[in-house]
Every structure is written in C-alpha cells, then in structure tokens.
Short mmCIF file of C-alpha atoms in Angstrom, two decimals:
data_model
loop_
_atom_site.label_atom_id
_atom_site.label_comp_id
_atom_site.label_asym_id
_atom_site.label_seq_id
_atom_site.Cartn_x
_atom_site.Cartn_y
_atom_site.Cartn_z
CA MET G 1 75.03 97.91 122.66
CA ALA G 2 73.84 94.31 122.94
CA GLU G 3 74.62 92.20 125.97
CA PHE G 4 77.58 89.89 125.62
CA LEU G 5 76.97 86.19 126.30
CA THR G 6 73.59 86.68 127.93
CA ASP G 7 73.04 82.94 128.24
CA ILE G 8 76.15 80.77 128.16
CA LYS G 9 74.05 77.62 128.61
CA GLU G 10 72.17 78.48 125.40
CA ILE G 11 75.42 79.07 123.54
CA ARG G 12 76.75 75.70 124.72
CA ALA G 13 73.53 73.95 123.72
CA ARG G 14 73.63 75.50 120.21
CA ALA G 15 77.30 74.55 119.85
CA ARG G 16 76.40 70.90 120.51
CA GLN G 17 73.32 70.85 118.25
CA GLU G 18 75.19 71.62 115.04
CA ILE G 19 78.59 70.17 115.79
CA ASP G 20 78.82 68.83 112.23
CA LYS G 21 79.08 72.42 110.92
CA GLY G 22 82.57 72.85 112.39
CA PRO G 23 83.44 76.54 112.67
CA ILE G 24 80.16 77.79 111.16
CA THR G 25 77.83 78.78 113.99
CA SER G 26 74.55 80.66 114.16
CA ALA G 27 76.66 83.82 114.65
CA TYR G 28 77.95 83.49 111.05
CA GLY G 29 76.26 86.34 109.24
CA ALA G 30 77.27 85.97 105.59
CA ASP G 31 75.75 84.04 102.69
CA LEU G 32 77.91 80.95 103.07
CA GLN G 33 77.45 79.60 99.53
CA ARG G 34 78.21 83.01 98.01
CA VAL G 35 81.31 83.43 100.20
CA VAL G 36 82.61 80.04 99.04
CA GLN G 37 81.91 81.04 95.41
CA VAL G 38 83.75 84.36 95.85
CA CYS G 39 86.67 82.56 97.50
CA ASN G 40 86.81 80.11 94.58
CA GLU G 41 86.88 83.04 92.13
CA ALA G 42 89.77 84.53 94.11
CA LEU G 43 91.45 81.11 94.14
CA ALA G 44 91.20 81.01 90.33
CA THR G 45 92.61 84.55 90.19
CA GLU G 46 95.60 83.58 92.30
CA LEU G 47 96.26 80.42 90.27
CA VAL G 48 96.15 82.35 86.99
CA CYS G 49 98.57 84.85 88.53
CA VAL G 50 100.94 82.02 89.53
CA LEU G 51 100.89 80.73 85.95
CA ARG G 52 101.37 84.19 84.44
CA TYR G 53 104.28 85.04 86.74
CA LYS G 54 105.91 81.65 86.10
CA ARG G 55 105.60 82.14 82.33
CA HIS G 56 107.11 85.61 82.64
CA TYR G 57 109.91 84.28 84.86
CA TYR G 58 110.90 81.62 82.36
CA THR G 59 110.54 83.74 79.22
CA ALA G 60 112.04 87.06 80.39
CA THR G 61 115.06 87.96 78.27
CA GLY G 62 117.40 90.88 77.75
CA ILE G 63 119.97 92.81 79.70
CA TYR G 64 117.48 93.81 82.42
CA ALA G 65 115.76 90.42 82.63
CA GLU G 66 117.59 88.91 85.60
CA PRO G 67 116.35 91.23 88.40
CA VAL G 68 112.89 91.46 86.82
CA ALA G 69 112.64 87.67 86.48
CA ALA G 70 113.67 87.31 90.13
CA GLU G 71 110.76 89.59 91.07
CA PHE G 72 108.41 87.50 88.90
CA LEU G 73 109.52 84.31 90.67
CA GLU G 74 109.05 85.88 94.11
CA HIS G 75 105.56 87.06 93.17
CA ALA G 76 104.68 83.61 91.78
CA ALA G 77 105.58 82.05 95.15
CA ASP G 78 103.50 84.66 96.99
CA GLU G 79 100.51 84.07 94.72
CA GLN G 80 100.78 80.31 95.31
CA GLU G 81 100.70 80.96 99.06
CA HIS G 82 97.60 83.12 98.53
CA ALA G 83 95.95 80.27 96.61
CA ASP G 84 96.78 77.84 99.42
CA ARG G 85 95.30 80.18 102.05
CA LEU G 86 92.10 80.56 100.03
CA ALA G 87 91.81 76.80 99.48
CA ARG G 88 92.19 76.19 103.23
CA ARG G 89 89.52 78.80 104.00
CA ILE G 90 87.12 77.29 101.47
CA VAL G 91 87.49 73.91 103.18
CA GLN G 92 86.97 75.52 106.63
CA LEU G 93 83.73 76.98 105.28
CA GLY G 94 82.60 73.50 104.22
CA GLY G 95 83.20 74.10 100.52
CA ALA G 96 85.41 72.47 97.92
CA PRO G 97 88.30 74.40 96.38
CA ASP G 98 87.86 74.50 92.59
CA PHE G 99 91.16 73.76 90.86
CA ASN G 100 89.52 72.73 87.56
CA PRO G 101 91.91 73.90 84.83
CA ASP G 102 89.13 73.83 82.20
CA THR G 103 87.32 76.76 83.87
CA LEU G 104 90.21 78.51 85.62
CA THR G 105 90.55 81.54 83.34
CA ALA G 106 86.78 82.03 83.11
CA ARG G 107 86.52 82.23 86.92
CA SER G 108 89.62 84.38 87.39
CA HIS G 109 89.37 88.14 87.83
CA ALA G 110 92.86 88.54 86.33
CA GLU G 111 93.88 87.53 82.83
CA TYR G 112 96.67 85.25 81.70
CA ASP G 113 99.35 86.89 79.58
CA ALA G 114 101.85 85.41 77.17
CA SER G 115 103.84 88.59 76.37
CA LEU G 116 107.46 88.13 75.40
CA ASP G 117 108.44 91.79 75.78
CA LEU G 118 109.85 92.51 79.25
CA VAL G 119 108.11 95.87 79.66
CA GLU G 120 104.78 94.41 78.52
CA MET G 121 105.20 91.57 81.03
CA ILE G 122 105.68 94.06 83.86
CA LYS G 123 102.73 96.17 82.68
CA GLU G 124 100.42 93.14 82.39
CA ASP G 125 101.45 91.93 85.83
CA LEU G 126 100.81 95.41 87.24
CA VAL G 127 97.35 95.46 85.61
CA ALA G 128 96.58 92.05 87.15
CA GLU G 129 97.71 93.25 90.58
CA ARG G 130 95.50 96.32 90.24
CA VAL G 131 92.55 94.08 89.31
CA ALA G 132 93.19 91.95 92.40
CA ILE G 133 93.47 95.07 94.56
CA ALA G 134 90.14 96.41 93.29
CA SER G 135 88.42 93.01 93.63
CA TYR G 136 89.77 92.25 97.09
CA THR G 137 88.93 95.73 98.35
CA GLU G 138 85.34 95.20 97.24
CA ILE G 139 85.27 91.73 98.84
CA VAL G 140 86.59 93.10 102.16
CA GLN G 141 83.89 95.77 102.14
CA TRP G 142 81.19 93.25 101.14
CA LEU G 143 82.15 90.83 103.93
CA GLY G 144 82.23 93.57 106.57
CA ASP G 145 81.46 92.04 109.94
CA HIS G 146 79.49 89.13 108.45
CA ASP G 147 82.57 86.86 108.11
CA VAL G 148 85.49 88.42 109.94
CA THR G 149 87.89 85.51 109.38
CA THR G 150 87.45 85.47 105.61
CA ARG G 151 87.63 89.26 105.58
CA ARG G 152 90.99 89.09 107.38
CA VAL G 153 92.28 86.59 104.81
CA PHE G 154 91.36 89.02 102.04
CA GLU G 155 92.83 91.97 103.97
CA ASP G 156 96.15 90.11 104.19
CA LEU G 157 96.05 89.22 100.50
CA LEU G 158 95.15 92.80 99.64
CA ALA G 159 98.18 94.15 101.50
CA GLN G 160 100.48 91.78 99.61
CA GLU G 161 98.88 92.59 96.25
CA GLU G 162 99.44 96.30 96.96
CA ASP G 163 103.08 95.52 97.74
CA HIS G 164 103.38 93.61 94.45
CA ALA G 165 101.87 96.52 92.53
CA ASN G 166 104.34 98.87 94.17
CA ASP G 167 107.25 96.54 93.27
CA LEU G 168 106.14 96.40 89.63
CA LYS G 169 105.63 100.16 89.44
CA GLY G 170 109.18 100.54 90.78
CA LEU G 171 110.54 98.18 88.14
CA LEU G 172 108.88 100.21 85.39
CA GLU G 173 110.27 103.44 86.81
CA ARG G 174 113.83 102.05 86.94
CA LEU G 175 113.90 100.73 83.38
CA PRO G 176 115.52 102.98 80.79
CA GLU G 177 113.09 105.10 78.74
CA ALA G 178 114.27 103.44 75.52
CA LEU G 179 112.82 100.11 76.68
CA LYS G 180 109.43 101.61 77.52
CA ARG G 181 108.69 102.76 73.96
#
C-alpha cells in the first residue's frame, strides 16, 4: 500500500500552482474531456426523459390514467433533478452543460416517445429506464476510482432509475390484462 501524504509541503505547493483548476488536482485520474462528454450525454438522456414523462403525464387518458399520470409527473420531477445534478457536476469539472435542443435526442441514450396508449407509455418509459440503468452501470464501472465524485453522482442516479423501473413494472403488473393486449 502506498504511503499517505508523504510530503504535505509538496501537496500544498501543487495546490497553489494550479489554483485555477478548482477541484481538479493532479490526483484526478480520469480523462477529463471524456468524462464531461459522458456527463453531457447523460444530461441529454435525463432531459429527454423529462420531456417524455411530461408528455405522458399530460396525454394519459382512461379509467386508470390518474394514478399512472401521477407516477409520470413524479418521475419527470426526479429526472429534472438528475439533469440539474449532472449540469452542476459538468460545471465543477470545468465543462459546459449542453442544453442545445437541436442535438438533444441525438446525444440521449433514451428515446423520446409520443405514444397515446397508456400501456405503451408505461412500457416505453420502462424501456428508457432500463437503458439508463444499463448506461449508468457501465459509466460507474468505467469511472471506477478515477473520478470518485462523478461515480457517486451516477451511483445515486442509478439507484433512482432502478426505483423508477420497479415502479413502472409494478404499474404494468397492476393493470388489468385486457388493457395489456
């Protein structure tokens, strides 16, 4: 195991030399530009999810629509919070959050959906959550110990996306079979 803080004077000197880099020190082990790019892709994913959930919230109809729409609205708020966390992290890393609507869907891992059928809405939202889960799991593994703070952001998002997927799976299970056909 390596020594811890073998030369505190050297650490202090390095901290002063590159003060303009803010939280990024020589201990940062990831490819900074690639991490910012990946975070911007995740930001696009979250924003597309906000838009999809909002569309589903406003267009859900039928006898079972009210509790399902309430779930859509809750998930939209969560996804917006995810987007905000990613944007803040991108800025901390010295990058610029990319909110450009012209390229949003191209950068997003998840797809937008304009279904009008309640069951299809739930299924498409569940697919998008599963895409986010797979993507964020891979990002967490890729970051490893190279950028612990960004990894923790993605670990938190991953846990919430898994919760969303579980909620949506539960909605599908509780709907009558006649609706699922």
